[in-house]
Amino acid sequence: VSMMTVKHAKRKVSALLFKLQFESCIRDIQKDASIVEKACNELRQSTRLRRLLGIVLSFGNRLNTAGNGKRKAGAFTLDSLLKLKQAKAFDKKTTFLHYIVLITRRNHQDLVNFKDDIPTACEGDKIFWDQCVADLEKVENQLENVRKIALYQAHQAQAYRLRRRPKKEDPDESLTDDEDNLTLEEEVETLRATPIGLFTLSAIKYVSALRGKIETTKAMFAHLLEYFGEEDSALQPHELF
């Protein structure tokens, strides 16, 4: 039988591929979200990082005011940390960053290994959050296609059992049928009637839980930005980490 004569052939192939790739796709998104969550917690909980940033602020104020009583800064933006290696001393070699390291090693040896507090944050700079969200939205759209296919097949099977002649359709006609008129209970009962329907019900639970995890992670990162005084920032997780 030619694929062109199979009703909704493209949708059915797409649904099959989705089913085969579903677990690995969900697992990848979950892993990325978990890394971002853990990194957010590490950055907020690291006392050594907080103390180190305090040293940067204190020394920066000392340089800016030169001890003449000028108003001191109460904070600094995170992107200004990238400039620590740009400000150089008279020898044109020693940077602000070098001096911070020197002071820390000399007076706060316990802070030198602050990186040990935030191992996941160092890993999180490889995760692009926008892509993670886009991947989930793609999964949700593909799952909707599978749901329609499952309902269509269930209706066709029911019509066959009742010896009704299914209405004639073109291979690529929209899969609207009667599913929009079903109650939630009726739809669940219908989906339970076929293997693809059972997969759909299971997948809906996984995707719904993953959507909740993504929203929770998004909120955690927003709180982290607020913690660092960057609540109006457009920073993405990989940029912050």
Short mmCIF file of C-alpha atoms in Angstrom, two decimals:
data_model
loop_
_atom_site.label_atom_id
_atom_site.label_comp_id
_atom_site.label_asym_id
_atom_site.label_seq_id
_atom_site.Cartn_x
_atom_site.Cartn_y
_atom_site.Cartn_z
CA VAL A 1 0.00 0.00 0.00
CA SER A 2 1.40 3.38 -0.98
CA MET A 3 2.01 5.83 1.86
CA MET A 4 0.05 8.38 -0.16
CA THR A 5 -3.11 6.27 0.20
CA VAL A 6 -2.86 6.05 4.03
CA LYS A 7 -5.05 8.56 5.77
CA HIS A 8 -3.04 11.22 7.61
CA ALA A 9 0.20 9.46 6.66
CA LYS A 10 2.48 12.39 7.54
CA ARG A 11 0.82 12.90 10.92
CA LYS A 12 1.04 9.21 11.75
CA VAL A 13 4.74 8.98 10.84
CA SER A 14 5.39 12.10 12.88
CA ALA A 15 3.51 10.56 15.82
CA LEU A 16 5.55 7.36 15.55
CA LEU A 17 8.85 9.25 15.54
CA PHE A 18 7.69 11.32 18.49
CA LYS A 19 6.85 8.18 20.46
CA LEU A 20 10.29 6.70 19.75
CA GLN A 21 12.13 9.87 20.78
CA PHE A 22 9.87 10.92 23.64
CA GLU A 23 11.75 9.47 26.62
CA SER A 24 15.17 10.76 25.58
CA CYS A 25 13.77 14.21 24.75
CA ILE A 26 11.99 14.51 28.10
CA ARG A 27 15.09 13.25 29.91
CA ASP A 28 17.31 15.88 28.25
CA ILE A 29 14.98 18.75 29.16
CA GLN A 30 14.63 17.49 32.73
CA LYS A 31 18.41 17.25 33.06
CA ASP A 32 18.95 20.82 31.86
CA ALA A 33 16.25 22.19 34.17
CA SER A 34 17.71 20.27 37.13
CA ILE A 35 21.17 21.69 36.44
CA VAL A 36 19.81 25.25 36.37
CA GLU A 37 17.85 24.65 39.59
CA LYS A 38 20.87 23.20 41.39
CA ALA A 39 23.12 25.99 40.13
CA CYS A 40 20.69 28.62 41.43
CA ASN A 41 20.69 26.98 44.85
CA GLU A 42 24.49 26.75 44.93
CA LEU A 43 24.95 30.42 44.09
CA ARG A 44 22.45 31.55 46.73
CA GLN A 45 23.81 29.27 49.44
CA SER A 46 27.55 29.84 48.95
CA THR A 47 28.78 31.89 51.91
CA ARG A 48 32.30 31.98 50.46
CA LEU A 49 31.09 33.51 47.22
CA ARG A 50 29.12 36.13 49.12
CA ARG A 51 32.14 37.04 51.24
CA LEU A 52 34.37 37.20 48.18
CA LEU A 53 31.99 39.60 46.45
CA GLY A 54 32.08 41.68 49.61
CA ILE A 55 35.86 41.93 49.32
CA VAL A 56 35.53 43.07 45.70
CA LEU A 57 33.05 45.76 46.71
CA SER A 58 35.15 46.91 49.65
CA PHE A 59 38.36 47.15 47.66
CA GLY A 60 36.58 48.76 44.72
CA ASN A 61 35.23 51.47 47.02
CA ARG A 62 38.69 52.00 48.45
CA LEU A 63 40.09 52.60 44.99
CA ASN A 64 37.24 54.82 43.85
CA THR A 65 37.17 57.05 46.93
CA ALA A 66 40.95 57.09 47.50
CA GLY A 67 40.17 57.57 51.19
CA ASN A 68 38.85 61.09 50.68
CA GLY A 69 35.36 60.50 52.06
CA LYS A 70 33.52 60.26 48.76
CA ARG A 71 30.22 58.41 48.77
CA LYS A 72 30.79 54.67 48.59
CA ALA A 73 28.95 52.34 46.23
CA GLY A 74 26.47 50.02 47.89
CA ALA A 75 26.67 47.39 45.17
CA PHE A 76 27.95 46.58 41.71
CA THR A 77 26.49 44.82 38.69
CA LEU A 78 27.54 41.28 37.89
CA ASP A 79 28.84 42.16 34.45
CA SER A 80 31.28 44.59 36.08
CA LEU A 81 33.09 41.53 37.48
CA LEU A 82 34.27 40.86 33.94
CA LYS A 83 36.11 44.19 34.03
CA LEU A 84 38.28 43.28 37.02
CA LYS A 85 41.04 42.09 34.71
CA GLN A 86 40.91 45.26 32.61
CA ALA A 87 41.86 47.83 35.26
CA LYS A 88 45.65 47.76 35.58
CA ALA A 89 48.17 49.22 38.01
CA PHE A 90 51.04 51.51 37.08
CA ASP A 91 53.17 48.56 35.94
CA LYS A 92 50.58 47.87 33.20
CA LYS A 93 50.64 44.21 34.18
CA THR A 94 48.97 43.80 37.56
CA THR A 95 45.18 43.94 37.25
CA PHE A 96 42.46 44.56 39.81
CA LEU A 97 41.73 40.83 39.60
CA HIS A 98 45.35 39.97 40.41
CA TYR A 99 45.20 42.18 43.48
CA ILE A 100 41.91 40.68 44.68
CA VAL A 101 43.45 37.20 44.37
CA LEU A 102 46.55 38.35 46.27
CA ILE A 103 44.49 39.84 49.12
CA THR A 104 42.27 36.78 49.30
CA ARG A 105 45.17 34.34 49.45
CA ARG A 106 46.93 36.41 52.07
CA ASN A 107 44.02 37.20 54.39
CA HIS A 108 41.14 34.85 53.48
CA GLN A 109 42.69 31.55 52.46
CA ASP A 110 39.39 29.75 53.08
CA LEU A 111 37.78 31.70 50.22
CA VAL A 112 40.30 30.65 47.58
CA ASN A 113 38.42 27.45 46.79
CA PHE A 114 34.96 29.06 46.63
CA LYS A 115 34.48 27.38 43.28
CA ASP A 116 33.99 24.11 45.14
CA ASP A 117 30.69 25.55 46.41
CA ILE A 118 29.29 26.05 42.92
CA PRO A 119 30.29 23.09 40.70
CA THR A 120 26.91 22.96 38.94
CA ALA A 121 26.99 26.68 38.16
CA CYS A 122 30.23 26.08 36.29
CA GLU A 123 28.45 23.35 34.31
CA GLY A 124 25.33 25.46 33.72
CA ASP A 125 27.04 27.93 31.41
CA LYS A 126 26.55 25.39 28.62
CA ILE A 127 22.74 25.36 28.94
CA PHE A 128 20.77 27.73 26.75
CA TRP A 129 17.49 28.26 28.57
CA ASP A 130 15.57 29.68 25.60
CA GLN A 131 16.34 26.52 23.66
CA CYS A 132 15.24 24.38 26.60
CA VAL A 133 11.86 26.15 26.71
CA ALA A 134 11.53 25.95 22.92
CA ASP A 135 12.20 22.19 23.04
CA LEU A 136 9.42 21.72 25.59
CA GLU A 137 6.99 23.74 23.48
CA LYS A 138 7.88 21.54 20.51
CA VAL A 139 7.18 18.43 22.59
CA GLU A 140 3.82 19.87 23.65
CA ASN A 141 2.86 20.59 20.02
CA GLN A 142 3.90 17.12 18.90
CA LEU A 143 1.99 15.54 21.75
CA GLU A 144 -1.16 17.36 20.64
CA ASN A 145 -0.72 15.77 17.21
CA VAL A 146 -0.38 12.33 18.82
CA ARG A 147 -3.51 12.98 20.89
CA LYS A 148 -5.51 13.75 17.76
CA ILE A 149 -4.16 10.66 16.00
CA ALA A 150 -5.06 8.50 19.01
CA LEU A 151 -8.61 9.86 19.20
CA TYR A 152 -9.04 9.44 15.44
CA GLN A 153 -7.90 5.82 15.55
CA ALA A 154 -10.17 5.08 18.50
CA HIS A 155 -13.16 6.56 16.66
CA GLN A 156 -12.33 4.57 13.53
CA ALA A 157 -12.05 1.36 15.55
CA GLN A 158 -15.35 2.05 17.26
CA ALA A 159 -17.06 2.72 13.92
CA TYR A 160 -15.65 -0.56 12.58
CA ARG A 161 -16.91 -2.50 15.60
CA LEU A 162 -20.35 -0.97 15.17
CA ARG A 163 -20.14 -1.72 11.43
CA ARG A 164 -20.50 1.92 10.56
CA ARG A 165 -18.87 3.22 7.48
CA PRO A 166 -16.30 5.90 8.46
CA LYS A 167 -16.76 9.12 6.59
CA LYS A 168 -14.53 9.48 3.57
CA GLU A 169 -11.53 11.68 4.13
CA ASP A 170 -8.51 12.95 2.21
CA PRO A 171 -5.13 11.66 3.43
CA ASP A 172 -4.09 15.05 4.87
CA GLU A 173 -7.49 16.28 6.07
CA SER A 174 -7.61 17.89 9.51
CA LEU A 175 -8.08 15.52 12.41
CA THR A 176 -10.94 17.38 14.05
CA ASP A 177 -13.60 14.68 14.00
CA ASP A 178 -15.69 14.74 17.20
CA GLU A 179 -12.95 15.02 19.84
CA ASP A 180 -13.75 18.66 20.56
CA ASN A 181 -17.21 17.59 21.74
CA LEU A 182 -15.91 15.06 24.27
CA THR A 183 -15.82 15.70 27.97
CA LEU A 184 -12.52 15.08 29.76
CA GLU A 185 -13.82 11.79 31.15
CA GLU A 186 -15.01 10.66 27.72
CA GLU A 187 -11.69 11.57 26.13
CA VAL A 188 -9.72 9.65 28.75
CA GLU A 189 -11.96 6.61 28.27
CA THR A 190 -11.54 6.85 24.52
CA LEU A 191 -7.75 7.11 24.75
CA ARG A 192 -7.57 4.06 26.99
CA ALA A 193 -8.98 1.95 24.17
CA THR A 194 -5.77 1.88 22.06
CA PRO A 195 -2.01 1.46 22.70
CA ILE A 196 -1.26 4.88 21.20
CA GLY A 197 -4.00 6.32 23.39
CA LEU A 198 -2.47 4.81 26.52
CA PHE A 199 0.90 6.25 25.52
CA THR A 200 -0.76 9.64 25.05
CA LEU A 201 -2.26 9.63 28.54
CA SER A 202 1.09 8.69 30.05
CA ALA A 203 2.95 11.29 27.98
CA ILE A 204 0.50 14.03 28.99
CA LYS A 205 1.31 13.39 32.66
CA TYR A 206 5.06 13.54 32.03
CA VAL A 207 4.86 16.68 29.92
CA SER A 208 2.55 18.40 32.41
CA ALA A 209 4.98 17.65 35.24
CA LEU A 210 7.90 18.87 33.11
CA ARG A 211 6.06 22.10 32.31
CA GLY A 212 5.64 22.63 36.06
CA LYS A 213 9.36 22.01 36.60
CA ILE A 214 10.27 24.50 33.86
CA GLU A 215 8.06 27.19 35.40
CA THR A 216 9.51 26.51 38.86
CA THR A 217 13.05 26.74 37.50
CA LYS A 218 12.22 29.97 35.72
CA ALA A 219 10.95 31.45 38.99
CA MET A 220 14.06 30.26 40.85
CA PHE A 221 16.32 32.00 38.35
CA ALA A 222 14.26 35.20 38.60
CA HIS A 223 14.70 35.10 42.39
CA LEU A 224 18.44 34.54 41.93
CA LEU A 225 18.68 37.66 39.76
CA GLU A 226 16.81 39.56 42.44
CA TYR A 227 19.20 38.17 45.07
CA PHE A 228 22.12 39.60 43.09
CA GLY A 229 20.29 42.89 42.55
CA GLU A 230 19.72 42.13 38.87
CA GLU A 231 15.91 41.93 38.95
CA ASP A 232 15.55 44.20 35.91
CA SER A 233 18.20 42.35 33.98
CA ALA A 234 17.69 40.37 30.79
CA LEU A 235 20.47 37.98 31.81
CA GLN A 236 20.04 34.39 30.71
CA PRO A 237 21.16 31.49 32.96
CA HIS A 238 24.19 30.60 30.83
CA GLU A 239 25.32 34.24 30.89
CA LEU A 240 25.05 34.49 34.67
CA PHE A 241 26.67 31.12 35.32
#
